[in-house]
mmCIF file of C-alpha atoms in Angstrom:
data_model
loop_
_atom_site.group_PDB
_atom_site.id
_atom_site.type_symbol
_atom_site.label_atom_id
_atom_site.label_comp_id
_atom_site.label_asym_id
_atom_site.label_seq_id
_atom_site.Cartn_x
_atom_site.Cartn_y
_atom_site.Cartn_z
ATOM 1 C CA MET A 1231 75.888 139.340 90.893
ATOM 2 C CA LYS A 1232 77.327 137.463 87.983
ATOM 3 C CA SER A 1233 79.899 135.094 89.517
ATOM 4 C CA VAL A 1234 82.692 134.912 92.426
ATOM 5 C CA TYR A 1235 85.470 132.389 91.523
ATOM 6 C CA LEU A 1236 87.438 131.866 94.854
ATOM 7 C CA ASP A 1237 88.827 127.940 94.572
ATOM 8 C CA ASN A 1238 92.015 129.957 93.043
ATOM 9 C CA ALA A 1239 94.007 127.126 94.952
ATOM 10 C CA ALA A 1240 92.184 124.194 93.316
ATOM 11 C CA THR A 1241 93.369 126.345 89.911
ATOM 12 C CA THR A 1242 93.581 129.918 88.124
ATOM 13 C CA LYS A 1243 91.977 131.202 85.030
ATOM 14 C CA LEU A 1244 94.285 131.622 82.387
ATOM 15 C CA ASP A 1245 95.487 134.845 81.798
ATOM 16 C CA LYS A 1246 94.379 136.658 78.211
ATOM 17 C CA LYS A 1247 98.172 137.730 78.082
ATOM 18 C CA ILE A 1248 99.501 134.333 78.700
ATOM 19 C CA LEU A 1249 97.425 132.768 75.943
ATOM 20 C CA LYS A 1250 98.348 135.269 73.423
ATOM 21 C CA THR A 1251 101.961 134.513 74.187
ATOM 22 C CA MET A 1252 101.452 131.248 73.671
ATOM 23 C CA GLN A 1253 99.460 131.081 70.622
ATOM 24 C CA PRO A 1254 101.620 131.593 67.888
ATOM 25 C CA TYR A 1255 103.404 128.154 69.161
ATOM 26 C CA PHE A 1256 100.311 126.105 68.789
ATOM 27 C CA LYS A 1257 100.570 127.281 64.878
ATOM 28 C CA GLU A 1258 103.545 129.537 63.400
ATOM 29 C CA PHE A 1259 106.189 128.504 65.645
ATOM 30 C CA TYR A 1260 105.664 124.081 65.696
ATOM 31 C CA GLY A 1261 109.021 122.506 65.099
ATOM 32 C CA ASN A 1262 110.207 120.086 67.565
ATOM 33 C CA PRO A 1263 112.591 121.642 69.561
ATOM 34 C CA SER A 1264 115.051 118.882 69.169
ATOM 35 C CA SER A 1265 115.422 119.448 65.766
ATOM 36 C CA VAL A 1266 118.554 121.635 64.054
ATOM 37 C CA HIS A 1267 117.070 123.464 61.557
ATOM 38 C CA ILE A 1268 115.060 126.656 62.111
ATOM 39 C CA LYS A 1269 111.698 125.289 63.175
ATOM 40 C CA GLY A 1270 113.215 123.489 65.511
ATOM 41 C CA GLN A 1271 115.287 126.406 66.905
ATOM 42 C CA GLU A 1272 112.686 128.834 67.291
ATOM 43 C CA THR A 1273 111.014 126.745 69.848
ATOM 44 C CA LYS A 1274 113.921 125.950 71.548
ATOM 45 C CA LYS A 1275 114.993 129.431 72.465
ATOM 46 C CA ALA A 1276 111.546 129.978 73.247
ATOM 47 C CA ILE A 1277 111.950 127.016 75.779
ATOM 48 C CA GLU A 1278 115.363 128.596 77.160
ATOM 49 C CA ASN A 1279 113.963 132.144 77.685
ATOM 50 C CA ALA A 1280 110.892 130.661 79.526
ATOM 51 C CA ARG A 1281 113.513 128.141 81.654
ATOM 52 C CA LYS A 1282 115.865 131.649 82.264
ATOM 53 C CA ILE A 1283 112.676 133.556 84.006
ATOM 54 C CA ILE A 1284 111.661 130.773 85.777
ATOM 55 C CA ALA A 1285 115.274 129.909 87.350
ATOM 56 C CA ASP A 1286 115.839 133.575 88.097
ATOM 57 C CA SER A 1287 112.768 133.849 89.743
ATOM 58 C CA MET A 1288 113.480 131.021 92.473
ATOM 59 C CA ASN A 1289 117.854 132.622 92.479
ATOM 60 C CA VAL A 1290 119.011 129.535 90.749
ATOM 61 C CA LYS A 1291 120.454 128.321 87.092
ATOM 62 C CA PRO A 1292 118.359 127.548 84.319
ATOM 63 C CA GLU A 1293 120.464 124.822 83.690
ATOM 64 C CA GLU A 1294 118.949 123.769 86.958
ATOM 65 C CA ILE A 1295 115.429 123.518 85.478
ATOM 66 C CA TYR A 1296 113.784 120.412 84.476
ATOM 67 C CA PHE A 1297 110.436 121.051 82.964
ATOM 68 C CA THR A 1298 107.922 118.376 83.786
ATOM 69 C CA SER A 1299 103.808 117.439 83.176
ATOM 70 C CA GLY A 1300 103.097 119.439 86.326
ATOM 71 C CA GLY A 1301 103.131 119.085 90.290
ATOM 72 C CA THR A 1302 102.319 115.276 90.547
ATOM 73 C CA GLU A 1303 105.264 114.379 88.104
ATOM 74 C CA SER A 1304 107.729 116.797 90.029
ATOM 75 C CA ASN A 1305 106.410 115.465 93.515
ATOM 76 C CA ASN A 1306 106.537 111.988 92.168
ATOM 77 C CA TRP A 1307 110.211 112.241 90.770
ATOM 78 C CA ALA A 1308 111.431 114.224 93.769
ATOM 79 C CA VAL A 1309 110.944 111.180 95.964
ATOM 80 C CA LYS A 1310 111.371 108.332 93.899
ATOM 81 C CA GLY A 1311 114.004 109.532 91.875
ATOM 82 C CA LEU A 1312 115.825 110.373 95.355
ATOM 83 C CA PHE A 1313 114.840 106.754 96.497
ATOM 84 C CA PHE A 1314 116.175 104.479 93.223
ATOM 85 C CA GLN A 1315 119.122 106.372 93.564
ATOM 86 C CA ASN A 1316 120.068 105.830 97.172
ATOM 87 C CA PHE A 1317 118.747 102.577 97.587
ATOM 88 C CA PRO A 1318 119.480 100.622 99.893
ATOM 89 C CA LYS A 1319 122.627 102.319 101.427
ATOM 90 C CA LYS A 1320 120.014 105.164 102.383
ATOM 91 C CA ASN A 1321 115.887 104.098 102.461
ATOM 92 C CA HIS A 1322 115.054 107.014 104.867
ATOM 93 C CA LEU A 1323 112.555 109.604 103.779
ATOM 94 C CA ILE A 1324 111.200 112.032 106.195
ATOM 95 C CA ILE A 1325 107.994 114.453 105.169
ATOM 96 C CA SER A 1326 105.064 116.251 107.173
ATOM 97 C CA LYS A 1327 101.450 114.713 107.585
ATOM 98 C CA ILE A 1328 99.823 117.243 106.049
ATOM 99 C CA GLU A 1329 101.847 117.032 102.609
ATOM 100 C CA HIS A 1330 99.759 117.069 99.416
ATOM 101 C CA ASP A 1331 98.571 113.939 98.602
ATOM 102 C CA CYS A 1332 101.119 113.040 95.524
ATOM 103 C CA ILE A 1333 103.923 113.314 98.471
ATOM 104 C CA LEU A 1334 101.820 111.231 100.776
ATOM 105 C CA ASN A 1335 100.928 108.504 97.938
ATOM 106 C CA ALA A 1336 104.814 108.353 96.902
ATOM 107 C CA ALA A 1337 106.037 108.074 100.782
ATOM 108 C CA LYS A 1338 103.660 105.119 100.792
ATOM 109 C CA TRP A 1339 104.681 103.808 97.422
ATOM 110 C CA ILE A 1340 108.643 103.463 98.812
ATOM 111 C CA GLU A 1341 107.333 101.802 101.649
ATOM 112 C CA THR A 1342 106.561 99.156 99.508
ATOM 113 C CA LYS A 1343 109.626 98.713 98.285
ATOM 114 C CA GLY A 1344 111.703 98.791 101.035
ATOM 115 C CA GLY A 1345 111.369 102.560 102.223
ATOM 116 C CA LYS A 1346 111.088 104.005 105.580
ATOM 117 C CA VAL A 1347 109.091 107.096 106.375
ATOM 118 C CA THR A 1348 109.153 109.636 109.640
ATOM 119 C CA TYR A 1349 105.629 111.725 109.192
ATOM 120 C CA LEU A 1350 106.795 114.612 111.562
ATOM 121 C CA ASP A 1351 103.404 115.760 113.519
ATOM 122 C CA VAL A 1352 102.302 119.255 113.039
ATOM 123 C CA ASN A 1353 100.797 121.364 115.767
ATOM 124 C CA SER A 1354 97.464 122.874 116.016
ATOM 125 C CA GLU A 1355 98.287 125.243 113.025
ATOM 126 C CA GLY A 1356 99.896 123.708 110.766
ATOM 127 C CA PHE A 1357 103.420 123.818 111.581
ATOM 128 C CA ILE A 1358 106.509 121.448 112.200
ATOM 129 C CA ASN A 1359 108.277 120.691 115.479
ATOM 130 C CA LEU A 1360 111.915 121.593 113.932
ATOM 131 C CA ASP A 1361 113.419 119.942 117.551
ATOM 132 C CA GLN A 1362 111.083 116.290 115.729
ATOM 133 C CA LEU A 1363 112.694 117.217 112.141
ATOM 134 C CA LYS A 1364 116.245 116.918 113.908
ATOM 135 C CA LYS A 1365 116.077 114.238 116.220
ATOM 136 C CA SER A 1366 114.181 112.263 113.000
ATOM 137 C CA ILE A 1367 117.339 112.593 110.899
ATOM 138 C CA THR A 1368 119.967 109.940 110.622
ATOM 139 C CA GLU A 1369 122.408 108.419 108.649
ATOM 140 C CA LYS A 1370 120.062 106.440 106.342
ATOM 141 C CA THR A 1371 117.742 109.745 105.583
ATOM 142 C CA PHE A 1372 117.898 110.458 101.386
ATOM 143 C CA LEU A 1373 115.153 113.375 101.485
ATOM 144 C CA VAL A 1374 113.589 115.915 103.929
ATOM 145 C CA SER A 1375 110.111 116.900 101.907
ATOM 146 C CA ILE A 1376 108.442 119.435 103.692
ATOM 147 C CA MET A 1377 105.961 121.808 101.560
ATOM 148 C CA GLN A 1378 106.446 125.342 101.658
ATOM 149 C CA ALA A 1379 102.599 126.420 102.212
ATOM 150 C CA ASN A 1380 99.539 124.253 102.825
ATOM 151 C CA ASN A 1381 96.943 123.855 100.303
ATOM 152 C CA GLU A 1382 94.241 123.503 102.768
ATOM 153 C CA ILE A 1383 95.055 125.630 105.537
ATOM 154 C CA GLY A 1384 97.724 128.099 104.274
ATOM 155 C CA THR A 1385 100.130 127.607 106.917
ATOM 156 C CA ILE A 1386 103.691 128.570 105.547
ATOM 157 C CA GLN A 1387 106.744 126.814 107.045
ATOM 158 C CA ASN A 1388 109.912 128.023 108.114
ATOM 159 C CA LEU A 1389 112.336 126.848 104.930
ATOM 160 C CA GLU A 1390 115.155 128.974 106.026
ATOM 161 C CA GLU A 1391 115.370 126.857 109.837
ATOM 162 C CA ILE A 1392 114.237 123.680 107.959
ATOM 163 C CA GLY A 1393 117.172 124.068 105.317
ATOM 164 C CA LYS A 1394 119.517 125.140 108.252
ATOM 165 C CA ILE A 1395 119.288 122.326 109.756
ATOM 166 C CA CYS A 1396 119.333 119.621 106.554
ATOM 167 C CA LYS A 1397 122.692 121.227 106.219
ATOM 168 C CA GLU A 1398 124.010 120.744 109.167
ATOM 169 C CA LYS A 1399 122.841 117.133 108.768
ATOM 170 C CA ASN A 1400 123.904 116.742 105.246
ATOM 171 C CA VAL A 1401 120.533 115.446 103.992
ATOM 172 C CA LEU A 1402 118.682 116.351 100.287
ATOM 173 C CA PHE A 1403 115.647 119.183 101.292
ATOM 174 C CA HIS A 1404 113.163 119.355 99.096
ATOM 175 C CA THR A 1405 109.647 121.524 98.945
ATOM 176 C CA ASP A 1406 106.507 121.495 97.584
ATOM 177 C CA ALA A 1407 105.923 125.042 96.366
ATOM 178 C CA ALA A 1408 102.743 124.625 94.234
ATOM 179 C CA GLN A 1409 101.049 126.506 96.136
ATOM 180 C CA SER A 1410 103.768 129.308 97.300
ATOM 181 C CA TYR A 1411 105.279 129.528 94.278
ATOM 182 C CA THR A 1412 105.422 133.703 92.987
ATOM 183 C CA LYS A 1413 103.161 134.845 96.098
ATOM 184 C CA ILE A 1414 105.751 134.700 98.675
ATOM 185 C CA PRO A 1415 109.693 134.812 98.525
ATOM 186 C CA LEU A 1416 111.186 131.401 97.510
ATOM 187 C CA ASP A 1417 115.012 131.717 97.243
ATOM 188 C CA ALA A 1418 116.774 128.457 96.929
ATOM 189 C CA LYS A 1419 120.404 129.389 98.277
ATOM 190 C CA LYS A 1420 118.747 131.438 101.257
ATOM 191 C CA MET A 1421 116.715 128.402 102.441
ATOM 192 C CA ASN A 1422 119.355 125.483 101.245
ATOM 193 C CA LEU A 1423 116.842 123.533 98.635
ATOM 194 C CA ASN A 1424 117.921 120.907 97.068
ATOM 195 C CA LEU A 1425 115.034 120.288 94.882
ATOM 196 C CA ILE A 1426 111.444 122.812 94.209
ATOM 197 C CA THR A 1427 108.340 121.611 92.615
ATOM 198 C CA ILE A 1428 106.650 124.312 90.605
ATOM 199 C CA ASN A 1429 103.843 124.053 88.462
ATOM 200 C CA SER A 1430 101.869 126.627 86.187
ATOM 201 C CA HIS A 1431 98.173 126.160 86.471
ATOM 202 C CA LYS A 1432 98.103 127.745 89.884
ATOM 203 C CA ILE A 1433 99.238 131.226 88.432
ATOM 204 C CA TYR A 1434 97.252 131.947 85.584
ATOM 205 C CA GLY A 1435 99.654 129.498 83.198
ATOM 206 C CA PRO A 1436 98.140 126.620 81.364
ATOM 207 C CA LYS A 1437 97.303 123.495 83.076
ATOM 208 C CA GLY A 1438 99.775 119.953 82.553
ATOM 209 C CA VAL A 1439 103.071 122.065 82.603
ATOM 210 C CA GLY A 1440 105.385 122.297 85.616
ATOM 211 C CA ALA A 1441 108.974 122.051 86.978
ATOM 212 C CA LEU A 1442 111.401 120.683 89.199
ATOM 213 C CA PHE A 1443 114.482 122.547 90.298
ATOM 214 C CA ILE A 1444 117.261 119.910 90.819
ATOM 215 C CA LYS A 1445 120.697 122.237 92.508
ATOM 216 C CA GLU A 1446 123.626 120.959 90.219
ATOM 217 C CA GLY A 1447 125.382 118.071 91.731
ATOM 218 C CA THR A 1448 122.901 116.528 93.030
ATOM 219 C CA LYS A 1449 122.089 112.953 91.685
ATOM 220 C CA ILE A 1450 118.769 111.857 90.864
ATOM 221 C CA GLU A 1451 117.404 108.806 88.694
ATOM 222 C CA ALA A 1452 115.174 109.399 85.719
ATOM 223 C CA LEU A 1453 111.674 108.165 86.046
ATOM 224 C CA ILE A 1454 110.383 108.554 82.364
ATOM 225 C CA HIS A 1455 112.991 107.195 79.812
ATOM 226 C CA GLY A 1456 112.969 107.696 75.822
ATOM 227 C CA GLY A 1457 115.076 110.439 73.538
ATOM 228 C CA GLY A 1458 117.470 112.376 76.185
ATOM 229 C CA HIS A 1459 115.549 115.202 76.673
ATOM 230 C CA GLU A 1460 115.727 117.874 79.468
ATOM 231 C CA ARG A 1461 119.790 116.591 79.914
ATOM 232 C CA ASN A 1462 118.427 112.825 80.183
ATOM 233 C CA LEU A 1463 116.758 113.456 82.945
ATOM 234 C CA ARG A 1464 113.002 113.751 81.753
ATOM 235 C CA SER A 1465 112.339 112.346 78.168
ATOM 236 C CA GLY A 1466 109.558 113.605 75.650
ATOM 237 C CA THR A 1467 109.451 116.198 73.426
ATOM 238 C CA GLU A 1468 108.578 119.119 75.133
ATOM 239 C CA ASN A 1469 105.151 120.963 75.764
ATOM 240 C CA VAL A 1470 105.901 123.971 73.728
ATOM 241 C CA TYR A 1471 103.257 126.121 73.955
ATOM 242 C CA GLY A 1472 102.504 125.226 77.851
ATOM 243 C CA ILE A 1473 106.020 126.026 78.943
ATOM 244 C CA VAL A 1474 106.150 129.561 77.044
ATOM 245 C CA GLY A 1475 102.916 129.682 79.072
ATOM 246 C CA PHE A 1476 104.155 128.838 82.120
ATOM 247 C CA GLY A 1477 107.249 131.571 81.803
ATOM 248 C CA LYS A 1478 104.944 134.321 80.981
ATOM 249 C CA ALA A 1479 103.003 133.470 84.339
ATOM 250 C CA VAL A 1480 106.101 134.077 86.195
ATOM 251 C CA GLU A 1481 106.701 136.994 84.548
ATOM 252 C CA LEU A 1482 103.415 138.724 84.882
ATOM 253 C CA SER A 1483 103.190 137.275 88.269
ATOM 254 C CA LYS A 1484 105.559 139.982 89.533
ATOM 255 C CA LYS A 1485 102.813 142.490 89.114
ATOM 256 C CA ILE A 1486 99.971 140.928 91.203
ATOM 257 C CA ASP A 1487 99.385 142.895 94.044
ATOM 258 C CA TYR A 1488 99.758 140.328 97.154
ATOM 259 C CA LYS A 1489 99.203 143.292 99.690
ATOM 260 C CA LYS A 1490 96.135 143.968 98.214
ATOM 261 C CA ILE A 1491 94.850 140.086 98.115
ATOM 262 C CA SER A 1492 96.007 139.608 101.625
ATOM 263 C CA LYS A 1493 93.829 142.437 103.500
ATOM 264 C CA LEU A 1494 90.830 141.404 101.213
ATOM 265 C CA ARG A 1495 91.576 137.894 102.857
ATOM 266 C CA ASP A 1496 92.059 139.607 106.176
ATOM 267 C CA LYS A 1497 88.598 141.321 105.526
ATOM 268 C CA LEU A 1498 86.682 137.721 104.657
ATOM 269 C CA LEU A 1499 88.029 135.904 108.096
ATOM 270 C CA GLU A 1500 87.715 138.848 110.110
ATOM 271 C CA GLU A 1501 84.264 139.490 109.318
ATOM 272 C CA ILE A 1502 83.463 135.879 108.982
ATOM 273 C CA LEU A 1503 84.584 135.169 112.393
ATOM 274 C CA LYS A 1504 82.932 138.428 113.844
ATOM 275 C CA ASN A 1505 79.223 137.904 112.886
ATOM 276 C CA LEU A 1506 78.755 134.444 112.294
ATOM 277 C CA SER A 1507 78.918 132.324 116.062
ATOM 278 C CA GLU A 1508 80.015 129.035 115.916
ATOM 279 C CA THR A 1509 83.060 129.680 113.223
ATOM 280 C CA LYS A 1510 86.736 128.917 113.944
ATOM 281 C CA LEU A 1511 89.328 129.674 111.659
ATOM 282 C CA ASN A 1512 91.490 126.492 110.151
ATOM 283 C CA GLY A 1513 95.580 127.228 110.207
ATOM 284 C CA PRO A 1514 97.335 130.425 111.105
ATOM 285 C CA LYS A 1515 96.226 134.468 110.742
ATOM 286 C CA GLY A 1516 99.217 137.239 109.129
ATOM 287 C CA GLU A 1517 102.022 136.994 107.698
ATOM 288 C CA LYS A 1518 102.713 132.824 108.566
ATOM 289 C CA ARG A 1519 99.297 132.370 105.718
ATOM 290 C CA LEU A 1520 99.689 132.403 102.416
ATOM 291 C CA PRO A 1521 98.147 135.730 101.281
ATOM 292 C CA ASN A 1522 94.938 134.990 99.318
ATOM 293 C CA ASN A 1523 93.727 131.757 101.587
ATOM 294 C CA VAL A 1524 91.328 131.513 104.291
ATOM 295 C CA ASN A 1525 89.570 127.900 105.488
ATOM 296 C CA ILE A 1526 87.141 128.345 108.085
ATOM 297 C CA ILE A 1527 84.947 125.669 109.514
ATOM 298 C CA PHE A 1528 81.124 126.252 110.003
ATOM 299 C CA LYS A 1529 80.061 124.496 112.732
ATOM 300 C CA ASN A 1530 77.107 122.367 112.355
ATOM 301 C CA CYS A 1531 76.584 123.314 108.526
ATOM 302 C CA GLU A 1532 77.738 120.279 106.454
ATOM 303 C CA GLY A 1533 80.643 121.608 104.139
ATOM 304 C CA GLU A 1534 79.453 120.164 100.656
ATOM 305 C CA ALA A 1535 76.327 121.516 101.320
ATOM 306 C CA LEU A 1536 77.412 124.500 101.942
ATOM 307 C CA GLY A 1537 79.447 124.691 98.964
ATOM 308 C CA ALA A 1538 76.539 124.052 96.715
ATOM 309 C CA TYR A 1539 74.561 126.673 98.390
ATOM 310 C CA LEU A 1540 77.402 129.083 97.565
ATOM 311 C CA GLU A 1541 77.105 127.917 94.191
ATOM 312 C CA ASN A 1542 73.674 128.215 93.354
ATOM 313 C CA LYS A 1543 74.548 131.831 94.431
ATOM 314 C CA GLY A 1544 77.631 132.212 91.942
ATOM 315 C CA ILE A 1545 79.925 131.864 94.755
ATOM 316 C CA TYR A 1546 82.589 128.904 93.777
ATOM 317 C CA VAL A 1547 84.321 127.165 96.834
ATOM 318 C CA SER A 1548 85.865 124.349 98.273
ATOM 319 C CA THR A 1549 85.780 121.798 101.060
ATOM 320 C CA GLY A 1550 89.131 120.993 100.372
ATOM 321 C CA SER A 1551 91.973 119.534 98.506
ATOM 322 C CA ALA A 1552 90.415 119.558 94.397
ATOM 323 C CA CYS A 1553 92.664 116.457 94.386
ATOM 324 C CA MET A 1554 90.666 114.791 96.970
ATOM 325 C CA SER A 1555 87.260 116.224 95.894
ATOM 326 C CA ASN A 1556 86.828 112.871 93.916
ATOM 327 C CA THR A 1557 86.901 110.575 97.197
ATOM 328 C CA ASN A 1558 84.448 110.292 100.756
ATOM 329 C CA ALA A 1559 87.937 110.732 102.469
ATOM 330 C CA GLN A 1560 88.046 112.982 105.167
ATOM 331 C CA SER A 1561 91.143 115.791 104.952
ATOM 332 C CA HIS A 1562 94.115 114.502 106.593
ATOM 333 C CA VAL A 1563 95.722 118.033 106.616
ATOM 334 C CA LEU A 1564 92.544 118.714 109.400
ATOM 335 C CA LYS A 1565 92.905 115.461 110.932
ATOM 336 C CA ALA A 1566 96.427 116.598 111.691
ATOM 337 C CA ILE A 1567 95.501 119.708 113.073
ATOM 338 C CA LYS A 1568 93.713 117.662 115.254
ATOM 339 C CA ILE A 1569 89.914 118.988 114.114
ATOM 340 C CA PRO A 1570 87.249 116.722 115.271
ATOM 341 C CA GLY A 1571 85.337 114.339 112.661
ATOM 342 C CA LYS A 1572 82.293 116.313 112.478
ATOM 343 C CA ASP A 1573 84.324 120.184 112.224
ATOM 344 C CA GLN A 1574 86.082 118.635 109.473
ATOM 345 C CA ASP A 1575 83.078 117.694 107.403
ATOM 346 C CA SER A 1576 82.005 121.643 108.195
ATOM 347 C CA SER A 1577 85.167 123.012 106.295
ATOM 348 C CA ILE A 1578 85.157 125.562 103.853
ATOM 349 C CA ARG A 1579 88.023 127.122 101.799
ATOM 350 C CA PHE A 1580 88.004 130.277 100.161
ATOM 351 C CA THR A 1581 91.181 131.156 98.104
ATOM 352 C CA LEU A 1582 91.179 134.725 96.498
ATOM 353 C CA GLY A 1583 92.883 135.892 93.021
ATOM 354 C CA LYS A 1584 94.742 138.460 91.735
ATOM 355 C CA GLU A 1585 90.747 139.244 90.125
ATOM 356 C CA THR A 1586 88.949 139.080 93.674
ATOM 357 C CA THR A 1587 87.513 142.315 94.462
ATOM 358 C CA GLU A 1588 86.123 144.160 97.459
ATOM 359 C CA LYS A 1589 82.634 143.891 96.027
ATOM 360 C CA GLU A 1590 82.912 140.317 95.560
ATOM 361 C CA ILE A 1591 83.911 139.922 99.398
ATOM 362 C CA GLN A 1592 80.976 142.352 100.469
ATOM 363 C CA TYR A 1593 78.850 139.934 98.382
ATOM 364 C CA VAL A 1594 80.091 137.068 99.813
ATOM 365 C CA LEU A 1595 79.800 138.404 103.301
ATOM 366 C CA LYS A 1596 76.167 139.176 102.454
ATOM 367 C CA ILE A 1597 74.868 135.800 101.266
ATOM 368 C CA LEU A 1598 77.246 133.296 103.484
ATOM 369 C CA PRO A 1599 75.028 134.182 107.051
ATOM 370 C CA GLU A 1600 72.108 133.879 105.516
ATOM 371 C CA ILE A 1601 73.189 130.060 103.796
ATOM 372 C CA VAL A 1602 74.683 129.253 107.454
ATOM 373 C CA GLU A 1603 71.889 130.698 109.279
ATOM 374 C CA LYS A 1604 69.068 128.841 106.998
ATOM 375 C CA MET A 1605 71.452 125.629 107.108
ATOM 376 C CA ARG A 1606 71.168 125.778 110.899
ATOM 377 C CA ARG A 1607 67.755 126.320 111.578
ATOM 378 C CA ILE A 1608 67.095 123.423 109.042
ATOM 379 C CA ASN A 1609 68.975 121.295 110.942
ATOM 380 C CA GLY A 1610 66.906 122.191 114.296
ATOM 381 C CA LEU A 1611 70.494 124.180 115.780
ATOM 382 C CA LYS A 1612 69.297 127.379 115.712
#
């Protein structure tokens, strides 16, 4: 088998249909959307079409969608923009201990500027405690930010319940939906969401483009100033072909069979746990887990080495968040769910995609035990 790509949480392959949709905007439709002439109006129309597609997918208005350079910018804008808007009257942020690093580092940054942050605990499967959330909200809280689904262990939080609490307490609610968007239901009204982060390259669209939903009436400071693009809140000439590709990715996402993907996910995790000793699933099973995510501890196997052995066999996986792969830091997510340090280093994340086949999963299930047993023999443990 040529190769098996199981790192779709890090990024997805650009869909050929999406590339084809984007191509005219590289050469034929090249006008600046701010220009009043026909060349500008052509590209402006394309942007507004994508904006509507994305808005409809979350049950919001097109004018509540603001395009950005990606999930990291959107998350920073949500946290810092609201902090600047509310400080010093309100300076308290609530997040979970398993948020993406861009949320955690934005939170650490506001702490240096006079902000206060509550880091909610999670249980062994990665779920926050709703009672702890309720008790943590004060009159100084300007935002609760809880990711819809975790990028490492796939845990899906109960946004409807969190949204109810935030509404009762009259506090703004933001979710980072970068990993979950289009994979599971996301309805801003049902979930009482004021802000939502999404991006393109996790759903077979181009890199370098994302969006932030900001509910009408939500006051937020701009972080990027310039010519007043995106209704004076996010300046900079729009990434037209990226936005067009993002819209097409959302449109095509309706055709992805996530029931099929979740069946392959379950086959992979169940066979590994059944046939390989000293293995443990990180995160929950079933519907409370992202349909494409498997994260497993292979005891007495160093994760990076296991990943390298798998790569030699044409299988591409990761040891956790791609955004942290350049550092030697252990996973803050696995630490938060109380996984011992040694086992943290033995974890592998497999994330399936729309092109993943049963044949590929069978190949992984054939190769993986051979490698794990070999590594354990080398380590003198089997």
